[in-house]
Amino acid sequence: MDEQLLTILKLCLLALLYLFFFRVLRAVWAEIRAPKPVLATAAPATPRQAARQARKVERQAAPVQLAIVAPPELRGRTFPLGDEVTVGRAAGCGVTLDDTYASQLHARVFAREGQLFVEDLGSTNGTYLNRQKVQGPQAMRRGDRLQVGNTVLELA
């Protein structure tokens, strides 16, 4: 092969390598960057709407946590919830359970647009919200009960 062709191929490979690193850095930066806050633009039209909006803000601002209600020996143990928390037996989970019927990464609880959702992560025994099997992301409200293996957690 011609020496010039080899040089061109080397430069192309180097350019592709730099492009790959740039894409990786951009993806990492997008993951660690904080999400932009959403600002309310319109004021409520009536006092009733204003009161409703104030209650909604209070609910969102109040600390949200999962509390174990069963089994009785673990009752009262609480776990604070952030934007996304995994539930399972693995040590890296935000809610680590000592339950043989729970998978290593059993489920995740996450917030989207001010609402909490739960999603099963392909667990063996399934995840249940208020005794209904979770089939994809499902919305959660305060007082809902989440069953992971033999452990029942309540959203407080």
Short mmCIF file of N, CA and C in Angstrom, two decimals:
data_model
loop_
_atom_site.label_atom_id
_atom_site.label_comp_id
_atom_site.label_asym_id
_atom_site.label_seq_id
_atom_site.Cartn_x
_atom_site.Cartn_y
_atom_site.Cartn_z
N MET A 1 0.84 -1.19 0.00
CA MET A 1 0.00 0.00 0.00
C MET A 1 0.88 1.24 0.00
N ASP A 2 0.30 2.25 -0.48
CA ASP A 2 1.00 3.52 -0.57
C ASP A 2 1.14 4.13 0.83
N GLU A 3 2.26 4.79 1.09
CA GLU A 3 2.54 5.41 2.38
C GLU A 3 1.52 6.51 2.70
N GLN A 4 1.08 7.24 1.70
CA GLN A 4 0.10 8.31 1.92
C GLN A 4 -1.26 7.76 2.34
N LEU A 5 -1.66 6.64 1.75
CA LEU A 5 -2.92 6.01 2.11
C LEU A 5 -2.90 5.55 3.56
N LEU A 6 -1.80 4.97 4.00
CA LEU A 6 -1.68 4.53 5.40
C LEU A 6 -1.75 5.72 6.35
N THR A 7 -1.15 6.82 5.99
CA THR A 7 -1.19 8.03 6.82
C THR A 7 -2.61 8.56 6.92
N ILE A 8 -3.34 8.56 5.82
CA ILE A 8 -4.73 9.02 5.82
C ILE A 8 -5.59 8.11 6.69
N LEU A 9 -5.39 6.80 6.58
CA LEU A 9 -6.14 5.85 7.40
C LEU A 9 -5.84 6.05 8.89
N LYS A 10 -4.59 6.31 9.24
CA LYS A 10 -4.22 6.57 10.64
C LYS A 10 -4.92 7.82 11.15
N LEU A 11 -4.96 8.87 10.34
CA LEU A 11 -5.61 10.11 10.76
C LEU A 11 -7.12 9.91 10.92
N CYS A 12 -7.73 9.13 10.03
CA CYS A 12 -9.16 8.85 10.14
C CYS A 12 -9.47 8.06 11.42
N LEU A 13 -8.64 7.08 11.72
CA LEU A 13 -8.81 6.30 12.94
C LEU A 13 -8.65 7.19 14.17
N LEU A 14 -7.68 8.08 14.16
CA LEU A 14 -7.47 9.00 15.26
C LEU A 14 -8.68 9.94 15.42
N ALA A 15 -9.23 10.41 14.32
CA ALA A 15 -10.41 11.28 14.37
C ALA A 15 -11.61 10.53 14.95
N LEU A 16 -11.81 9.28 14.55
CA LEU A 16 -12.89 8.48 15.09
C LEU A 16 -12.71 8.23 16.59
N LEU A 17 -11.48 8.00 17.00
CA LEU A 17 -11.19 7.78 18.41
C LEU A 17 -11.52 9.04 19.23
N TYR A 18 -11.14 10.22 18.75
CA TYR A 18 -11.46 11.47 19.44
C TYR A 18 -12.97 11.70 19.46
N LEU A 19 -13.66 11.38 18.39
CA LEU A 19 -15.11 11.53 18.35
C LEU A 19 -15.77 10.62 19.38
N PHE A 20 -15.28 9.40 19.50
CA PHE A 20 -15.81 8.46 20.49
C PHE A 20 -15.62 9.01 21.90
N PHE A 21 -14.44 9.50 22.24
CA PHE A 21 -14.18 10.05 23.57
C PHE A 21 -15.05 11.27 23.83
N PHE A 22 -15.23 12.10 22.83
CA PHE A 22 -16.10 13.27 22.98
C PHE A 22 -17.52 12.85 23.32
N ARG A 23 -18.05 11.84 22.62
CA ARG A 23 -19.41 11.36 22.89
C ARG A 23 -19.54 10.77 24.29
N VAL A 24 -18.53 10.03 24.74
CA VAL A 24 -18.56 9.47 26.08
C VAL A 24 -18.56 10.58 27.12
N LEU A 25 -17.70 11.56 26.96
CA LEU A 25 -17.65 12.67 27.91
C LEU A 25 -18.96 13.45 27.93
N ARG A 26 -19.56 13.63 26.77
CA ARG A 26 -20.84 14.34 26.70
C ARG A 26 -21.94 13.56 27.41
N ALA A 27 -21.95 12.25 27.27
CA ALA A 27 -22.96 11.42 27.95
C ALA A 27 -22.77 11.46 29.46
N VAL A 28 -21.52 11.39 29.91
CA VAL A 28 -21.24 11.46 31.35
C VAL A 28 -21.65 12.82 31.89
N TRP A 29 -21.34 13.88 31.17
CA TRP A 29 -21.70 15.23 31.60
C TRP A 29 -23.23 15.38 31.71
N ALA A 30 -23.96 14.80 30.78
CA ALA A 30 -25.42 14.88 30.82
C ALA A 30 -25.97 14.13 32.04
N GLU A 31 -25.33 13.04 32.44
CA GLU A 31 -25.78 12.27 33.58
C GLU A 31 -25.53 12.97 34.90
N ILE A 32 -24.41 13.67 35.03
CA ILE A 32 -24.07 14.28 36.32
C ILE A 32 -24.60 15.69 36.46
N ARG A 33 -24.99 16.30 35.37
CA ARG A 33 -25.51 17.67 35.42
C ARG A 33 -26.90 17.65 36.06
N ALA A 34 -27.16 18.60 36.94
CA ALA A 34 -28.46 18.69 37.61
C ALA A 34 -29.52 19.10 36.61
N PRO A 35 -30.74 18.56 36.75
CA PRO A 35 -31.81 18.95 35.83
C PRO A 35 -32.21 20.40 36.07
N LYS A 36 -32.65 21.05 35.01
CA LYS A 36 -33.07 22.44 35.10
C LYS A 36 -34.44 22.51 35.78
N PRO A 37 -34.62 23.45 36.72
CA PRO A 37 -35.93 23.57 37.37
C PRO A 37 -36.97 24.11 36.40
N VAL A 38 -38.19 23.65 36.59
CA VAL A 38 -39.30 24.10 35.76
C VAL A 38 -39.97 25.26 36.50
N LEU A 39 -40.09 26.40 35.84
CA LEU A 39 -40.70 27.57 36.45
C LEU A 39 -42.15 27.70 36.04
N ALA A 40 -43.00 28.03 36.99
CA ALA A 40 -44.41 28.27 36.68
C ALA A 40 -44.52 29.63 36.02
N THR A 41 -45.21 29.69 34.90
CA THR A 41 -45.29 30.95 34.17
C THR A 41 -46.62 31.67 34.38
N ALA A 42 -47.68 30.93 34.58
CA ALA A 42 -48.98 31.58 34.71
C ALA A 42 -49.47 31.51 36.15
N ALA A 43 -50.08 32.57 36.62
CA ALA A 43 -50.65 32.61 37.96
C ALA A 43 -52.02 31.95 37.93
N PRO A 44 -52.44 31.31 39.03
CA PRO A 44 -53.76 30.69 39.07
C PRO A 44 -54.86 31.74 38.88
N ALA A 45 -55.93 31.36 38.20
CA ALA A 45 -57.00 32.30 37.88
C ALA A 45 -57.93 32.53 39.06
N THR A 46 -58.19 31.52 39.87
CA THR A 46 -59.14 31.66 40.97
C THR A 46 -58.46 31.32 42.30
N PRO A 47 -59.04 31.75 43.42
CA PRO A 47 -58.49 31.39 44.73
C PRO A 47 -58.47 29.88 44.96
N ARG A 48 -59.46 29.19 44.43
CA ARG A 48 -59.51 27.73 44.58
C ARG A 48 -58.31 27.09 43.89
N GLN A 49 -57.99 27.56 42.67
CA GLN A 49 -56.82 27.03 41.97
C GLN A 49 -55.54 27.38 42.70
N ALA A 50 -55.48 28.57 43.29
CA ALA A 50 -54.29 28.96 44.06
C ALA A 50 -54.11 28.05 45.26
N ALA A 51 -55.20 27.74 45.97
CA ALA A 51 -55.11 26.85 47.13
C ALA A 51 -54.70 25.45 46.71
N ARG A 52 -55.26 24.98 45.59
CA ARG A 52 -54.91 23.65 45.08
C ARG A 52 -53.42 23.58 44.73
N GLN A 53 -52.93 24.65 44.08
CA GLN A 53 -51.51 24.70 43.70
C GLN A 53 -50.63 24.75 44.94
N ALA A 54 -51.04 25.49 45.97
CA ALA A 54 -50.26 25.57 47.21
C ALA A 54 -50.19 24.21 47.89
N ARG A 55 -51.30 23.46 47.92
CA ARG A 55 -51.28 22.11 48.51
C ARG A 55 -50.36 21.19 47.72
N LYS A 56 -50.37 21.33 46.41
CA LYS A 56 -49.51 20.50 45.57
C LYS A 56 -48.04 20.78 45.86
N VAL A 57 -47.69 22.06 46.02
CA VAL A 57 -46.31 22.43 46.33
C VAL A 57 -45.92 21.89 47.70
N GLU A 58 -46.85 21.95 48.68
CA GLU A 58 -46.57 21.42 50.01
C GLU A 58 -46.30 19.93 49.96
N ARG A 59 -47.12 19.20 49.20
CA ARG A 59 -46.93 17.76 49.08
C ARG A 59 -45.59 17.42 48.45
N GLN A 60 -45.21 18.20 47.43
CA GLN A 60 -43.94 17.93 46.76
C GLN A 60 -42.77 18.28 47.66
N ALA A 61 -42.89 19.30 48.49
CA ALA A 61 -41.80 19.74 49.33
C ALA A 61 -41.63 18.86 50.56
N ALA A 62 -42.69 18.19 50.99
CA ALA A 62 -42.61 17.35 52.18
C ALA A 62 -41.68 16.17 51.91
N PRO A 63 -40.89 15.77 52.91
CA PRO A 63 -40.00 14.63 52.70
C PRO A 63 -40.80 13.35 52.47
N VAL A 64 -40.38 12.59 51.50
CA VAL A 64 -41.06 11.35 51.15
C VAL A 64 -40.14 10.20 51.51
N GLN A 65 -40.73 9.16 52.08
CA GLN A 65 -39.92 8.00 52.47
C GLN A 65 -40.74 6.73 52.36
N LEU A 66 -40.02 5.61 52.30
CA LEU A 66 -40.65 4.30 52.34
C LEU A 66 -40.43 3.74 53.74
N ALA A 67 -41.49 3.25 54.37
CA ALA A 67 -41.41 2.68 55.71
C ALA A 67 -41.83 1.22 55.64
N ILE A 68 -41.05 0.35 56.27
CA ILE A 68 -41.38 -1.08 56.29
C ILE A 68 -42.53 -1.30 57.27
N VAL A 69 -43.58 -2.01 56.80
CA VAL A 69 -44.71 -2.36 57.67
C VAL A 69 -44.77 -3.87 57.92
N ALA A 70 -44.12 -4.66 57.11
CA ALA A 70 -44.06 -6.11 57.31
C ALA A 70 -42.74 -6.59 56.72
N PRO A 71 -42.09 -7.52 57.32
CA PRO A 71 -42.40 -8.32 58.50
C PRO A 71 -42.29 -7.50 59.79
N PRO A 72 -42.95 -7.97 60.84
CA PRO A 72 -43.03 -7.20 62.09
C PRO A 72 -41.68 -6.87 62.71
N GLU A 73 -40.69 -7.73 62.54
CA GLU A 73 -39.38 -7.46 63.16
C GLU A 73 -38.63 -6.30 62.50
N LEU A 74 -39.04 -5.90 61.29
CA LEU A 74 -38.42 -4.76 60.60
C LEU A 74 -39.32 -3.54 60.56
N ARG A 75 -40.52 -3.64 61.15
CA ARG A 75 -41.50 -2.54 61.10
C ARG A 75 -40.90 -1.26 61.68
N GLY A 76 -41.18 -0.16 60.99
CA GLY A 76 -40.71 1.15 61.46
C GLY A 76 -39.42 1.62 60.80
N ARG A 77 -38.70 0.73 60.16
CA ARG A 77 -37.47 1.12 59.47
C ARG A 77 -37.85 1.95 58.24
N THR A 78 -37.20 3.11 58.06
CA THR A 78 -37.56 4.00 56.97
C THR A 78 -36.38 4.25 56.05
N PHE A 79 -36.71 4.58 54.81
CA PHE A 79 -35.71 4.87 53.78
C PHE A 79 -36.14 6.15 53.05
N PRO A 80 -35.31 7.20 53.07
CA PRO A 80 -35.68 8.42 52.34
C PRO A 80 -35.62 8.19 50.84
N LEU A 81 -36.50 8.86 50.11
CA LEU A 81 -36.55 8.73 48.66
C LEU A 81 -35.99 9.99 48.01
N GLY A 82 -35.20 9.79 46.99
CA GLY A 82 -34.69 10.90 46.19
C GLY A 82 -35.35 10.87 44.82
N ASP A 83 -34.60 11.28 43.81
CA ASP A 83 -35.13 11.26 42.45
C ASP A 83 -35.30 9.83 41.94
N GLU A 84 -34.38 8.95 42.35
CA GLU A 84 -34.47 7.54 41.94
C GLU A 84 -33.79 6.68 42.98
N VAL A 85 -34.49 5.64 43.43
CA VAL A 85 -33.97 4.72 44.45
C VAL A 85 -34.25 3.30 43.97
N THR A 86 -33.24 2.44 44.07
CA THR A 86 -33.45 1.03 43.74
C THR A 86 -33.76 0.26 45.02
N VAL A 87 -34.55 -0.80 44.87
CA VAL A 87 -34.96 -1.64 45.98
C VAL A 87 -34.51 -3.06 45.66
N GLY A 88 -33.84 -3.71 46.62
CA GLY A 88 -33.41 -5.09 46.41
C GLY A 88 -32.44 -5.55 47.48
N ARG A 89 -31.84 -6.71 47.25
CA ARG A 89 -30.91 -7.29 48.21
C ARG A 89 -29.49 -6.79 48.05
N ALA A 90 -29.14 -6.23 46.90
CA ALA A 90 -27.76 -5.80 46.62
C ALA A 90 -27.36 -4.68 47.57
N ALA A 91 -26.08 -4.66 47.93
CA ALA A 91 -25.58 -3.66 48.87
C ALA A 91 -25.65 -2.25 48.29
N GLY A 92 -25.65 -2.10 46.98
CA GLY A 92 -25.69 -0.78 46.36
C GLY A 92 -27.08 -0.19 46.23
N CYS A 93 -28.09 -0.90 46.64
CA CYS A 93 -29.47 -0.40 46.53
C CYS A 93 -29.72 0.67 47.59
N GLY A 94 -30.56 1.64 47.25
CA GLY A 94 -30.94 2.67 48.21
C GLY A 94 -31.80 2.10 49.32
N VAL A 95 -32.60 1.09 49.00
CA VAL A 95 -33.41 0.37 49.98
C VAL A 95 -32.93 -1.08 49.93
N THR A 96 -32.04 -1.42 50.86
CA THR A 96 -31.47 -2.76 50.91
C THR A 96 -32.31 -3.63 51.84
N LEU A 97 -32.80 -4.74 51.30
CA LEU A 97 -33.67 -5.63 52.06
C LEU A 97 -32.99 -6.97 52.30
N ASP A 98 -33.15 -7.50 53.50
CA ASP A 98 -32.65 -8.83 53.82
C ASP A 98 -33.82 -9.80 53.67
N ASP A 99 -34.17 -10.09 52.42
CA ASP A 99 -35.33 -10.89 52.09
C ASP A 99 -34.93 -11.86 50.97
N THR A 100 -35.01 -13.15 51.25
CA THR A 100 -34.57 -14.14 50.26
C THR A 100 -35.48 -14.17 49.02
N TYR A 101 -36.69 -13.64 49.13
CA TYR A 101 -37.60 -13.61 47.99
C TYR A 101 -37.46 -12.35 47.15
N ALA A 102 -36.59 -11.45 47.56
CA ALA A 102 -36.32 -10.24 46.78
C ALA A 102 -35.11 -10.48 45.89
N SER A 103 -35.14 -9.95 44.68
CA SER A 103 -34.01 -10.06 43.76
C SER A 103 -32.92 -9.07 44.16
N GLN A 104 -31.72 -9.25 43.60
CA GLN A 104 -30.62 -8.32 43.88
C GLN A 104 -31.04 -6.90 43.53
N LEU A 105 -31.50 -6.69 42.31
CA LEU A 105 -32.08 -5.41 41.88
C LEU A 105 -33.54 -5.71 41.54
N HIS A 106 -34.41 -5.48 42.49
CA HIS A 106 -35.80 -5.92 42.36
C HIS A 106 -36.69 -4.88 41.67
N ALA A 107 -36.64 -3.63 42.16
CA ALA A 107 -37.52 -2.59 41.63
C ALA A 107 -36.84 -1.24 41.79
N ARG A 108 -37.43 -0.24 41.18
CA ARG A 108 -36.94 1.13 41.38
C ARG A 108 -38.12 2.05 41.58
N VAL A 109 -37.90 3.04 42.45
CA VAL A 109 -38.89 4.08 42.70
C VAL A 109 -38.26 5.37 42.21
N PHE A 110 -38.96 6.09 41.34
CA PHE A 110 -38.37 7.28 40.75
C PHE A 110 -39.42 8.38 40.61
N ALA A 111 -38.94 9.61 40.53
CA ALA A 111 -39.82 10.78 40.41
C ALA A 111 -39.75 11.31 38.98
N ARG A 112 -40.92 11.62 38.43
CA ARG A 112 -41.02 12.25 37.12
C ARG A 112 -42.12 13.30 37.21
N GLU A 113 -41.77 14.54 36.88
CA GLU A 113 -42.73 15.65 36.85
C GLU A 113 -43.51 15.77 38.15
N GLY A 114 -42.83 15.62 39.29
CA GLY A 114 -43.46 15.78 40.60
C GLY A 114 -44.26 14.59 41.07
N GLN A 115 -44.27 13.50 40.33
CA GLN A 115 -45.03 12.30 40.67
C GLN A 115 -44.06 11.15 40.90
N LEU A 116 -44.34 10.29 41.90
CA LEU A 116 -43.52 9.11 42.15
C LEU A 116 -44.07 7.93 41.37
N PHE A 117 -43.16 7.12 40.83
CA PHE A 117 -43.51 5.92 40.09
C PHE A 117 -42.70 4.74 40.62
N VAL A 118 -43.22 3.54 40.46
CA VAL A 118 -42.49 2.32 40.78
C VAL A 118 -42.45 1.47 39.52
N GLU A 119 -41.33 0.76 39.35
CA GLU A 119 -41.15 -0.09 38.17
C GLU A 119 -40.40 -1.34 38.59
N ASP A 120 -40.88 -2.49 38.15
CA ASP A 120 -40.20 -3.76 38.41
C ASP A 120 -38.99 -3.86 37.49
N LEU A 121 -37.87 -4.37 38.01
CA LEU A 121 -36.64 -4.47 37.22
C LEU A 121 -36.38 -5.91 36.78
N GLY A 122 -37.43 -6.62 36.42
CA GLY A 122 -37.28 -7.99 35.94
C GLY A 122 -37.05 -8.98 37.08
N SER A 123 -37.66 -8.74 38.21
CA SER A 123 -37.48 -9.61 39.37
C SER A 123 -38.13 -10.97 39.13
N THR A 124 -37.67 -11.95 39.89
CA THR A 124 -38.19 -13.30 39.76
C THR A 124 -39.61 -13.41 40.29
N ASN A 125 -39.86 -12.83 41.47
CA ASN A 125 -41.15 -12.98 42.14
C ASN A 125 -42.11 -11.82 41.91
N GLY A 126 -41.70 -10.81 41.17
CA GLY A 126 -42.59 -9.70 40.86
C GLY A 126 -42.64 -8.65 41.96
N THR A 127 -43.14 -7.49 41.59
CA THR A 127 -43.33 -6.37 42.50
C THR A 127 -44.81 -6.05 42.50
N TYR A 128 -45.37 -5.76 43.69
CA TYR A 128 -46.80 -5.52 43.81
C TYR A 128 -47.04 -4.15 44.45
N LEU A 129 -47.93 -3.39 43.86
CA LEU A 129 -48.35 -2.10 44.40
C LEU A 129 -49.82 -2.22 44.76
N ASN A 130 -50.12 -2.12 46.07
CA ASN A 130 -51.49 -2.30 46.58
C ASN A 130 -52.07 -3.63 46.10
N ARG A 131 -51.28 -4.68 46.20
CA ARG A 131 -51.64 -6.06 45.85
C ARG A 131 -51.90 -6.29 44.37
N GLN A 132 -51.52 -5.33 43.53
CA GLN A 132 -51.64 -5.48 42.08
C GLN A 132 -50.23 -5.60 41.51
N LYS A 133 -50.00 -6.58 40.65
CA LYS A 133 -48.68 -6.78 40.07
C LYS A 133 -48.31 -5.58 39.20
N VAL A 134 -47.07 -5.11 39.37
CA VAL A 134 -46.57 -3.96 38.62
C VAL A 134 -46.17 -4.43 37.22
N GLN A 135 -46.80 -3.85 36.22
CA GLN A 135 -46.52 -4.16 34.82
C GLN A 135 -46.06 -2.87 34.14
N GLY A 136 -44.81 -2.51 34.29
CA GLY A 136 -44.33 -1.23 33.76
C GLY A 136 -44.43 -0.17 34.84
N PRO A 137 -44.01 1.05 34.54
CA PRO A 137 -44.05 2.12 35.55
C PRO A 137 -45.49 2.42 35.99
N GLN A 138 -45.70 2.46 37.33
CA GLN A 138 -47.01 2.77 37.88
C GLN A 138 -46.87 3.91 38.88
N ALA A 139 -47.83 4.82 38.86
CA ALA A 139 -47.82 5.97 39.76
C ALA A 139 -48.09 5.52 41.19
N MET A 140 -47.41 6.20 42.13
CA MET A 140 -47.58 5.92 43.56
C MET A 140 -48.08 7.17 44.27
N ARG A 141 -48.87 6.97 45.33
CA ARG A 141 -49.33 8.07 46.18
C ARG A 141 -49.06 7.71 47.63
N ARG A 142 -49.10 8.72 48.49
CA ARG A 142 -48.89 8.46 49.92
C ARG A 142 -49.91 7.44 50.42
N GLY A 143 -49.43 6.52 51.23
CA GLY A 143 -50.29 5.47 51.77
C GLY A 143 -50.29 4.21 50.94
N ASP A 144 -49.76 4.26 49.72
CA ASP A 144 -49.69 3.06 48.88
C ASP A 144 -48.72 2.06 49.50
N ARG A 145 -49.01 0.79 49.31
CA ARG A 145 -48.15 -0.28 49.84
C ARG A 145 -47.45 -0.99 48.68
N LEU A 146 -46.14 -1.12 48.84
CA LEU A 146 -45.28 -1.74 47.84
C LEU A 146 -44.75 -3.04 48.42
N GLN A 147 -45.00 -4.16 47.75
CA GLN A 147 -44.50 -5.45 48.22
C GLN A 147 -43.38 -5.93 47.33
N VAL A 148 -42.23 -6.19 47.98
CA VAL A 148 -41.04 -6.69 47.31
C VAL A 148 -40.65 -7.96 48.06
N GLY A 149 -40.84 -9.12 47.43
CA GLY A 149 -40.61 -10.38 48.13
C GLY A 149 -41.62 -10.51 49.25
N ASN A 150 -41.15 -10.77 50.49
CA ASN A 150 -42.04 -10.86 51.65
C ASN A 150 -42.08 -9.55 52.43
N THR A 151 -41.42 -8.52 51.92
CA THR A 151 -41.35 -7.24 52.61
C THR A 151 -42.39 -6.29 52.03
N VAL A 152 -43.14 -5.63 52.92
CA VAL A 152 -44.16 -4.67 52.51
C VAL A 152 -43.70 -3.29 53.00
N LEU A 153 -43.63 -2.34 52.07
CA LEU A 153 -43.23 -0.98 52.39
C LEU A 153 -44.40 -0.05 52.10
N GLU A 154 -44.52 1.01 52.90
CA GLU A 154 -45.60 1.98 52.70
C GLU A 154 -44.98 3.33 52.37
N LEU A 155 -45.55 4.02 51.39
CA LEU A 155 -45.09 5.34 51.01
C LEU A 155 -45.67 6.35 52.00
N ALA A 156 -44.77 7.01 52.75
CA ALA A 156 -45.22 7.96 53.78
C ALA A 156 -44.81 9.36 53.40
#
